[in-house]
PDB file of C-alpha atoms in Angstrom:
ATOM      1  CA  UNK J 228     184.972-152.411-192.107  1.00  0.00           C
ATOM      2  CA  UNK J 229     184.723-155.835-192.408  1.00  0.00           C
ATOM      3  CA  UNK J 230     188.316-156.556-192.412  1.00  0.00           C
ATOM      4  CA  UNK J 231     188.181-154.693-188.843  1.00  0.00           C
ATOM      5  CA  UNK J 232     185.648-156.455-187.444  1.00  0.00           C
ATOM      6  CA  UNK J 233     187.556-159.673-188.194  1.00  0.00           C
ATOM      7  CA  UNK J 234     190.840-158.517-186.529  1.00  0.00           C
ATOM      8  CA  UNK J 235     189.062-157.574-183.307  1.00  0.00           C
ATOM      9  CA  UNK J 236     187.429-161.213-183.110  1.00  0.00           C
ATOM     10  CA  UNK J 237     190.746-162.440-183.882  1.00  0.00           C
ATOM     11  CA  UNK J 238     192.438-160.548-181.005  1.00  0.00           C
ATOM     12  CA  UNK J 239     189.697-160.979-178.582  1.00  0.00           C
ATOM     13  CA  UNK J 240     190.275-165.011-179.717  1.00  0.00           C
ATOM     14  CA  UNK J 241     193.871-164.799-178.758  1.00  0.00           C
ATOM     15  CA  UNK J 242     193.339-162.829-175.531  1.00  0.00           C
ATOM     16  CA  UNK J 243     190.801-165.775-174.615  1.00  0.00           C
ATOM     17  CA  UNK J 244     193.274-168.768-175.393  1.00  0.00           C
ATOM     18  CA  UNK J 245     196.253-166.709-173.715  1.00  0.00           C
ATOM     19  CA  UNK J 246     194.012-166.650-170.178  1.00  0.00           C
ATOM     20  CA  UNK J 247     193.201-170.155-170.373  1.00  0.00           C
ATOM     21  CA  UNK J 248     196.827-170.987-170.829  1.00  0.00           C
ATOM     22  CA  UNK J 249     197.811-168.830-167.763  1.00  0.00           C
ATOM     23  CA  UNK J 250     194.596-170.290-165.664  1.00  0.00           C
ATOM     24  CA  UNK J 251     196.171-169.936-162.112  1.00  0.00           C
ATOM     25  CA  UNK J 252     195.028-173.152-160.125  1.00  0.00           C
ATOM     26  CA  UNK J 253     193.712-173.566-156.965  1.00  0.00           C
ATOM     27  CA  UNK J 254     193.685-176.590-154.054  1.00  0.00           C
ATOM     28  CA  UNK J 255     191.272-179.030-154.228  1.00  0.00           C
ATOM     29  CA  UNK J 256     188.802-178.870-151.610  1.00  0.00           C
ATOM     30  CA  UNK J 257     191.286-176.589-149.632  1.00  0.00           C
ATOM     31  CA  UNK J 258     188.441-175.777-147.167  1.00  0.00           C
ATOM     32  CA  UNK J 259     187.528-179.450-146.340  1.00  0.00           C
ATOM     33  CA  UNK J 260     183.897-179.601-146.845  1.00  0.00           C
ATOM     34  CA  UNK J 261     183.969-182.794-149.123  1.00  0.00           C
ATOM     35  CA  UNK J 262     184.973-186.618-147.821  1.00  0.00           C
ATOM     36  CA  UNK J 263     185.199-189.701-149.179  1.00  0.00           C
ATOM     37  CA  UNK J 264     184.591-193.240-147.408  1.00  0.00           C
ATOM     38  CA  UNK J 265     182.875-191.863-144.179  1.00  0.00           C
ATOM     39  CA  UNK J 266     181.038-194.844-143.980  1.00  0.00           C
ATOM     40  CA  UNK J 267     184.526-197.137-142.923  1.00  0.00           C
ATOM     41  CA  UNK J 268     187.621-196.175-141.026  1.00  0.00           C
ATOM     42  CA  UNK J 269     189.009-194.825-144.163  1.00  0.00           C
ATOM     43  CA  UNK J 270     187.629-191.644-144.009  1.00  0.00           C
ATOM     44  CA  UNK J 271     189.515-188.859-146.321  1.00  0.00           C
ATOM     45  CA  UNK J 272     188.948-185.570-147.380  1.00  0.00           C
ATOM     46  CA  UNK J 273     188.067-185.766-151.154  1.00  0.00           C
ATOM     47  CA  UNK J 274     191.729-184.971-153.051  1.00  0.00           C
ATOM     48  CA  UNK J 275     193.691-184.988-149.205  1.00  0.00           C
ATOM     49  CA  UNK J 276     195.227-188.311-148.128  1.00  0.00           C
ATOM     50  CA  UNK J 277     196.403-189.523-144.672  1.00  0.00           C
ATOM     51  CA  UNK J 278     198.263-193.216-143.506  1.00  0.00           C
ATOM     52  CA  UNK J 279     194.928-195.079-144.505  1.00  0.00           C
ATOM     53  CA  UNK J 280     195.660-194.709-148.191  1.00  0.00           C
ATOM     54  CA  UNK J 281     198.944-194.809-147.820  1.00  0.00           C
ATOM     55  CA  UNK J 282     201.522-197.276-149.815  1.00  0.00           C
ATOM     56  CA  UNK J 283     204.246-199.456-148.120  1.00  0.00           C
ATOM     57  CA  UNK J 284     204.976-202.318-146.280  1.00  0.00           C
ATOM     58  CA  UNK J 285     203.789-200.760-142.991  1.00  0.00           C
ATOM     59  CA  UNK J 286     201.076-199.176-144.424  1.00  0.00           C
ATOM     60  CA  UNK J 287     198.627-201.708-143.032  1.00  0.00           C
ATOM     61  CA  UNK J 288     199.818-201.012-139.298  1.00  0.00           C
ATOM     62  CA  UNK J 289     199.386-197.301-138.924  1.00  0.00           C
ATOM     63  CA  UNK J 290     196.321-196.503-137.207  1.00  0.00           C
ATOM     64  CA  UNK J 291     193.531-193.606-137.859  1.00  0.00           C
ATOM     65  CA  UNK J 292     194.885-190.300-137.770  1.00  0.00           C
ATOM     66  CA  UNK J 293     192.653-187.684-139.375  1.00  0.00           C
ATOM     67  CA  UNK J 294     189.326-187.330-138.205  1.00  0.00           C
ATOM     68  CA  UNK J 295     186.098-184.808-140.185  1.00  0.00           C
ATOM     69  CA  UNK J 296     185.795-181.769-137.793  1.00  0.00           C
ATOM     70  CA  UNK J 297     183.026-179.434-136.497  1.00  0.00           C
ATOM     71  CA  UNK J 298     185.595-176.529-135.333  1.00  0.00           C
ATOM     72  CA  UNK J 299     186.272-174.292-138.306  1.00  0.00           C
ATOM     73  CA  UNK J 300     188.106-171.296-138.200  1.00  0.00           C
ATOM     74  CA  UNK J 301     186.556-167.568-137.525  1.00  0.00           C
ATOM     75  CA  UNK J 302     184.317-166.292-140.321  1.00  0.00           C
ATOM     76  CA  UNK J 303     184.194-169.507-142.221  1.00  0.00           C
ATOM     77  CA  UNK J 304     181.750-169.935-144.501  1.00  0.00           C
ATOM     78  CA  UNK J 305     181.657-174.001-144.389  1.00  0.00           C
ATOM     79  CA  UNK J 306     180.926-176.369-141.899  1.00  0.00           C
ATOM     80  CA  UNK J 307     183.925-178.600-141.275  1.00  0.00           C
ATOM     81  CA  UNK J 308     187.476-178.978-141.154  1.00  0.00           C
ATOM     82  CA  UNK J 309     189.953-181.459-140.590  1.00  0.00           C
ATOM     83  CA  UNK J 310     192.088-182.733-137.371  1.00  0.00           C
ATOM     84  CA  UNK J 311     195.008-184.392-137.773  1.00  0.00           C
ATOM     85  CA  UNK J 312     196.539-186.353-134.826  1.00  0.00           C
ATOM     86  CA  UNK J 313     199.934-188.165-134.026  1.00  0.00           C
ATOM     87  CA  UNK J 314     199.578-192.163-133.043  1.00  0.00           C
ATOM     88  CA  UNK J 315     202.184-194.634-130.736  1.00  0.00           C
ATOM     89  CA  UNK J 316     202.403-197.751-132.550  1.00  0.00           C
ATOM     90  CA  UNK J 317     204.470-200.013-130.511  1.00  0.00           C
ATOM     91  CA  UNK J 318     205.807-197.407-127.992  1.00  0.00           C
ATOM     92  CA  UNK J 319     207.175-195.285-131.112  1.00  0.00           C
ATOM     93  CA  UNK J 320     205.102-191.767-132.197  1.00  0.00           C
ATOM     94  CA  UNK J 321     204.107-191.562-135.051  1.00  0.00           C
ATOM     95  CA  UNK J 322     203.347-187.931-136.822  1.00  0.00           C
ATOM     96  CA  UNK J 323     199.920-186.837-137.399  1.00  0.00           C
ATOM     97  CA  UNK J 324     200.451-186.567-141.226  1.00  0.00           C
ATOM     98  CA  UNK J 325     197.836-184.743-144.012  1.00  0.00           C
ATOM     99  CA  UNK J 326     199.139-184.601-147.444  1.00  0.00           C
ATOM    100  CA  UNK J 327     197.478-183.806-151.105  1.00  0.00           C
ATOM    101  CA  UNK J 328     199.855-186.508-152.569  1.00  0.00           C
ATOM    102  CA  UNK J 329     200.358-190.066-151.065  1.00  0.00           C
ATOM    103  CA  UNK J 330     202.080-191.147-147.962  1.00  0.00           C
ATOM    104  CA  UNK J 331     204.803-193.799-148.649  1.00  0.00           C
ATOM    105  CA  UNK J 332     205.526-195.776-144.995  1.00  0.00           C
ATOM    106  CA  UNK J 333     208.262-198.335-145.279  1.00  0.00           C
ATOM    107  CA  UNK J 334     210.269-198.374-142.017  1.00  0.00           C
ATOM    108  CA  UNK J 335     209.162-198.367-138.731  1.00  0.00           C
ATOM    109  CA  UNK J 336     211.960-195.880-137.533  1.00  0.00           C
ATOM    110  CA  UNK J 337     210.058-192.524-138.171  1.00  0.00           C
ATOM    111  CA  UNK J 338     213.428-190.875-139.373  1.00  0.00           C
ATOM    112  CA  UNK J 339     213.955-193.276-142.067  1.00  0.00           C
ATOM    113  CA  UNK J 340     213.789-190.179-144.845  1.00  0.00           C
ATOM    114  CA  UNK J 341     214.353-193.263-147.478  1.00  0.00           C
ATOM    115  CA  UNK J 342     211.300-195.206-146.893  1.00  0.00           C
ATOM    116  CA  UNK J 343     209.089-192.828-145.411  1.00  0.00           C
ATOM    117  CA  UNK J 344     208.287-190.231-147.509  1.00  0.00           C
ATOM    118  CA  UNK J 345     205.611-188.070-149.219  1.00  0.00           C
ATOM    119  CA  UNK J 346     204.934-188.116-152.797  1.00  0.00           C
ATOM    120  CA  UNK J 347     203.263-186.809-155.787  1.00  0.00           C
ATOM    121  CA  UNK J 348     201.624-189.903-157.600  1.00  0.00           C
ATOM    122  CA  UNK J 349     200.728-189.360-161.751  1.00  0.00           C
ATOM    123  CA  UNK J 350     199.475-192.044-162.474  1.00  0.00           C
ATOM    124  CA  UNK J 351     196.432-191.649-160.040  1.00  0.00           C
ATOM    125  CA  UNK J 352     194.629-188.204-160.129  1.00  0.00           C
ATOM    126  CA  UNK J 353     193.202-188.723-157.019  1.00  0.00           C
ATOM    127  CA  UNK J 354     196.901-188.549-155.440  1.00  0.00           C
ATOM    128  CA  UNK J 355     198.153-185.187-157.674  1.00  0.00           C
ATOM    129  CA  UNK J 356     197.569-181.366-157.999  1.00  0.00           C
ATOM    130  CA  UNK J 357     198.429-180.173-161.286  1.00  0.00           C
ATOM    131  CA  UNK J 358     199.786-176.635-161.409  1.00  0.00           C
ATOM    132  CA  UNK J 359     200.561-174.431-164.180  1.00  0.00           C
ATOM    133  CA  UNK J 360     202.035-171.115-162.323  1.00  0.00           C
ATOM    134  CA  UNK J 361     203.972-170.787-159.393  1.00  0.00           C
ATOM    135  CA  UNK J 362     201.819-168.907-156.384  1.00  0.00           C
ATOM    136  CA  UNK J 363     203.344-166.247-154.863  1.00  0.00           C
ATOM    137  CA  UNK J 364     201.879-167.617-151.328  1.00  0.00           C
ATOM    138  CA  UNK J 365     200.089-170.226-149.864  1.00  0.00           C
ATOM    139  CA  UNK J 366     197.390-169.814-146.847  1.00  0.00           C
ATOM    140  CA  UNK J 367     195.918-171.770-144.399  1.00  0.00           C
ATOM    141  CA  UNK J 368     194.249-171.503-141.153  1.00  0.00           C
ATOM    142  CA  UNK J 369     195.207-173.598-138.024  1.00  0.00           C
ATOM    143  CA  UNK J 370     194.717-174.310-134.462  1.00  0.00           C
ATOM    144  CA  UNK J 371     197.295-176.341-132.655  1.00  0.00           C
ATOM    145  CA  UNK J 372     196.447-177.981-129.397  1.00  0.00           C
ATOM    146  CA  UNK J 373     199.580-179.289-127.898  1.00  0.00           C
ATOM    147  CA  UNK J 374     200.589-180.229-124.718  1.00  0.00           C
ATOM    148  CA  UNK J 375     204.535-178.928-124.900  1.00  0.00           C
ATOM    149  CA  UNK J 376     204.924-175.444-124.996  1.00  0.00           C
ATOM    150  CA  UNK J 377     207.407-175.884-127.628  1.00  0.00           C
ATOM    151  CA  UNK J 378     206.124-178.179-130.038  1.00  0.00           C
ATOM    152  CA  UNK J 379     205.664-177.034-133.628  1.00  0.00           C
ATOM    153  CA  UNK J 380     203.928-178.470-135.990  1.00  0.00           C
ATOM    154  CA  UNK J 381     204.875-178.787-139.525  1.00  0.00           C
ATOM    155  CA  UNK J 382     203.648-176.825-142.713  1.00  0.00           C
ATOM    156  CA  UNK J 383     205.164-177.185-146.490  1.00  0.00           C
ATOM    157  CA  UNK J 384     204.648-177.169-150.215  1.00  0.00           C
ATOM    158  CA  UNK J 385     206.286-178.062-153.124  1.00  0.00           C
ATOM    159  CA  UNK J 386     206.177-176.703-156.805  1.00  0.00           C
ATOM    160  CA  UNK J 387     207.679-179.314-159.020  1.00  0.00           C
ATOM    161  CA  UNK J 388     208.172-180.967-162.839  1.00  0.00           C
ATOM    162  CA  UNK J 389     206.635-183.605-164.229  1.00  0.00           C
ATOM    163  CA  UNK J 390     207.962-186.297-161.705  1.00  0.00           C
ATOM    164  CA  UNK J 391     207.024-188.552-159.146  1.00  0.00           C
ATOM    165  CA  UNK J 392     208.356-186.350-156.754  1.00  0.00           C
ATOM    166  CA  UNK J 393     209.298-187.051-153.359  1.00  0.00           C
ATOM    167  CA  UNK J 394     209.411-184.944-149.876  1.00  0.00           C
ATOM    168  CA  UNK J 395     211.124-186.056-147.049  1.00  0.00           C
ATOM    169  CA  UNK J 396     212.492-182.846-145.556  1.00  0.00           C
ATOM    170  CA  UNK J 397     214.204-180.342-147.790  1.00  0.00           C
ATOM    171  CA  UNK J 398     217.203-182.158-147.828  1.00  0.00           C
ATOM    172  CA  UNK J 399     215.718-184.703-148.328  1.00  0.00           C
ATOM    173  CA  UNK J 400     213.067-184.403-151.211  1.00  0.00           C
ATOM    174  CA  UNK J 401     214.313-185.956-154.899  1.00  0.00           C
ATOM    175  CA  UNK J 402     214.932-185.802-157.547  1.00  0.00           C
ATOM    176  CA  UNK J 403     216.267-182.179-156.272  1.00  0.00           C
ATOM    177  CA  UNK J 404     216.480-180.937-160.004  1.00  0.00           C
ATOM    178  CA  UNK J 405     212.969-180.973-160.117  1.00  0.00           C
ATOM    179  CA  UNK J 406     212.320-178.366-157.393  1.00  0.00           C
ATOM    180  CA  UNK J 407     210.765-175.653-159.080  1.00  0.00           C
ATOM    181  CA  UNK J 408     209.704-173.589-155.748  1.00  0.00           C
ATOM    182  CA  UNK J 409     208.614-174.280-151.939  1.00  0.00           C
ATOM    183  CA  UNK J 410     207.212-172.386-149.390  1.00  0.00           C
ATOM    184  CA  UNK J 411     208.503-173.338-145.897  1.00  0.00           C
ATOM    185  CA  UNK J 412     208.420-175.627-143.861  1.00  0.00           C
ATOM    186  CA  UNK J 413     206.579-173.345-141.669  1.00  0.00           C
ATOM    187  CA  UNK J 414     206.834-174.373-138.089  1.00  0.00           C
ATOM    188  CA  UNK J 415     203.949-173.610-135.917  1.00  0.00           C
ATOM    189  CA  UNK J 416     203.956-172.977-132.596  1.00  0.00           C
ATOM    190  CA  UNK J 417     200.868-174.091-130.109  1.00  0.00           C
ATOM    191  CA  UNK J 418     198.211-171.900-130.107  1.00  0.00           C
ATOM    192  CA  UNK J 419     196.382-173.643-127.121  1.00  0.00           C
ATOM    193  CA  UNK J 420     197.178-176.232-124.957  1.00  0.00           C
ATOM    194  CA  UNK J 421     196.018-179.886-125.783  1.00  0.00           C
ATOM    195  CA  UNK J 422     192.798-181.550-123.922  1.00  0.00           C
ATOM    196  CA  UNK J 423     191.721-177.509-122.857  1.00  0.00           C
ATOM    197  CA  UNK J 424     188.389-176.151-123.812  1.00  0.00           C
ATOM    198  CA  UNK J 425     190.168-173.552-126.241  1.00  0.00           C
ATOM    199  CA  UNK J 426     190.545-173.364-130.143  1.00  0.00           C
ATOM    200  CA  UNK J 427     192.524-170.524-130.982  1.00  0.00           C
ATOM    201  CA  UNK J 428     192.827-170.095-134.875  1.00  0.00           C
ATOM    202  CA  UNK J 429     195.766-168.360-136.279  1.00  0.00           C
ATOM    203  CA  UNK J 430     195.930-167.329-140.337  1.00  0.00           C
ATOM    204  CA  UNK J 431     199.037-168.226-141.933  1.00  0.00           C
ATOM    205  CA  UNK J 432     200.394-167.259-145.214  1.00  0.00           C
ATOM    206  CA  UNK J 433     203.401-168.538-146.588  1.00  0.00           C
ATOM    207  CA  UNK J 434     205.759-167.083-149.669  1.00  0.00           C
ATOM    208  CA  UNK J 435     206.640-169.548-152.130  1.00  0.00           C
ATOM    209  CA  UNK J 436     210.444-169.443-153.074  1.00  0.00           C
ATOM    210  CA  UNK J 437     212.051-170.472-156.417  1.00  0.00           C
ATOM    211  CA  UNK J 438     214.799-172.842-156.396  1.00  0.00           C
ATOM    212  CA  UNK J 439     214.993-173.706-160.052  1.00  0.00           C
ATOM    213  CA  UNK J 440     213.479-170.973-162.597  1.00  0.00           C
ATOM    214  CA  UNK J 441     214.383-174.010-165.510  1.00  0.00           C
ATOM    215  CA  UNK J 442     211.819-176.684-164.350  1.00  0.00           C
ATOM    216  CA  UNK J 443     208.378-176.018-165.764  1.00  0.00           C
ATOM    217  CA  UNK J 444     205.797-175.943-162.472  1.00  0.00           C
ATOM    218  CA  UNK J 445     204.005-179.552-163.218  1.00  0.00           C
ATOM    219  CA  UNK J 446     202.313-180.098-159.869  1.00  0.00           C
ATOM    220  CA  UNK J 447     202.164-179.111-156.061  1.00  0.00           C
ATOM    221  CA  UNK J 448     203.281-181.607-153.575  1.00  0.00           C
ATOM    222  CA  UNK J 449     201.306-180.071-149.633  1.00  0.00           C
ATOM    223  CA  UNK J 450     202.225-182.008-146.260  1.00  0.00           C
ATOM    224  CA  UNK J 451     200.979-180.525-142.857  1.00  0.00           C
ATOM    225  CA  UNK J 452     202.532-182.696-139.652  1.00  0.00           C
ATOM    226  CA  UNK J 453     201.645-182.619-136.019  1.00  0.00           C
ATOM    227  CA  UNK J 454     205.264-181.916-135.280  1.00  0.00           C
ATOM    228  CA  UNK J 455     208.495-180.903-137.084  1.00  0.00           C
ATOM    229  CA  UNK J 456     210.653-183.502-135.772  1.00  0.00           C
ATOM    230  CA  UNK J 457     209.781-187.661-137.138  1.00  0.00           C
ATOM    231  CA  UNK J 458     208.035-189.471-134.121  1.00  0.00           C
ATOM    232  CA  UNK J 459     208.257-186.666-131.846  1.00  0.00           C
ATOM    233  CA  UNK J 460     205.477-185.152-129.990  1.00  0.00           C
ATOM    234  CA  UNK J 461     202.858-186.552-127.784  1.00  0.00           C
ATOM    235  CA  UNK J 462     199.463-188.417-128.473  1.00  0.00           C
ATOM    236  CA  UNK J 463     197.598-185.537-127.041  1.00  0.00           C
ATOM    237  CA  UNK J 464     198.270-183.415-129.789  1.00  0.00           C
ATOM    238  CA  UNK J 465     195.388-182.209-132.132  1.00  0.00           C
ATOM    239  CA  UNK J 466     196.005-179.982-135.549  1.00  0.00           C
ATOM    240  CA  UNK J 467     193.290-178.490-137.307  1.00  0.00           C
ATOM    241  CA  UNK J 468     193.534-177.452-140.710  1.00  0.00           C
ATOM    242  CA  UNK J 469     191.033-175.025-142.617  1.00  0.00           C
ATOM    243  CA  UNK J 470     190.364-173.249-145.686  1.00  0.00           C
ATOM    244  CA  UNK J 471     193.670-173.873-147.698  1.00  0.00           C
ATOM    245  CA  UNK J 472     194.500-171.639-150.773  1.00  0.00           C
ATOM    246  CA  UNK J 473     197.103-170.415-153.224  1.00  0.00           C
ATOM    247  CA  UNK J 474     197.548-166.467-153.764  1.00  0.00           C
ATOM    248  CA  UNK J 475     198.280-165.197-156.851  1.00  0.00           C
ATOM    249  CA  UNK J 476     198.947-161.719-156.791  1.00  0.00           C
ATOM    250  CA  UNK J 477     199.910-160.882-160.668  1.00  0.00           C
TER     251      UNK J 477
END
């Protein structure tokens, strides 16, 4: 009997380790409800950064371009979310641009993919998502007030090793190798115009893909962009973002 009793702890011991190892991971104040430095122009969602944090030699120029919102999508439980808006600095457009990692701005030609860039950063936490498991989707709700009928805006995520790793398109993004899986980029289309008196949510859920089954999932690298073209757009523009979260359906 008592050699029974101690096999079942023992097995109900492993089962407990096993589901801790295989925790499945969530985004970080995904619905926006938390913000750091609202007393100063610096003003961040807690765990989301924007051009005000960002790193660079330019980094210092770029103006304001996420702002705490009011407007949350239908049936949210929580009170805000956040808008993310585009900026000219000297006559060139400059994307609205939200990411969980850290914005890198070195050139002041928007389609510089070698100087301006998104990254995962490991050496701050503040600036990385660590991940264990790759989702099978990943959800968020938006509205997009443009004023071209066919602007899209920009959604896309990253499942990657333990690396530094940098998006700039998916072309673009290095070191390759270290691609585990992404989902997108997921262009979305206006869903009212800009400066109207409508806010028309829309759900969107998008699969992850693998690209490399060999590189261990490490962290996930999320960018959302007022447009899906570098300095295109127009200043009107307005992107809200709510209630961000990874599915896991095994």
């Amino acid at each position: 009997m008592k050699k029974t009793f101690l096999f079942v702890i023992l097995i109900v011991a492993f089962n407990c380790l096993y589901s801790q190892s295989v925790v499945n991971e969530n985004v970080r104040n995904g619905g926006f409800e938390y913000w750091a430095n609202e007393d100063n122009s610096n003003i961040e969602p807690e765990y989301w950064h924007t051009v005000t944090s960002a790193t660079g030699r330019h980094a210092g120029k770029l103006t304001k371009q996420i702002f705490k919102s009011t407007k949350t999508r239908p049936g949210s439980d929580g009170k805000y979310s956040v808008l993310i808006k585009p900026r000219s600095i000297l006559g060139v457009m400059a994307n609205g641009n939200l990411t969980n990692g850290r914005i890198n701005a070195d050139s002041m030609r928007p389609s510089n993919t070698d100087d301006n860039y998104d990254y995962t950063q490991r050496s701050n936490p503040d600036f990385c998502t660590p991940i264990n498991n790759v989702p099978d989707s990943i959800v968020a709700w938006v509205c997009f007030r443009a004023k071209n009928a066919e602007s899209e805006a920009n959604f896309v995520s990253v499942v990657h090793g333990d690396v530094d790793f940098i998006y700039a398109g998916p072309e673009a993004s290095r070191p390759q190798e270290q691609m585990c899986a992404m989902s997108g980029p997921c262009f979305i289309k206006r869903t009212c115009v800009a400066e109207s008196e409508n806010y028309v949510w829309k759900r969107i859920s998008v699969p992850f893909v693998m690209k490399n089954k060999n590189v261990k999932p490490s962290y996930i690298l999320i960018l959302f962009s007022t447009n899906r073209l570098a300095g295109e757009g127009s200043s009107k523009d307005e992107l809200y973002v709510d209630d961000v979260e990874l599915i896991y359906n095994k």
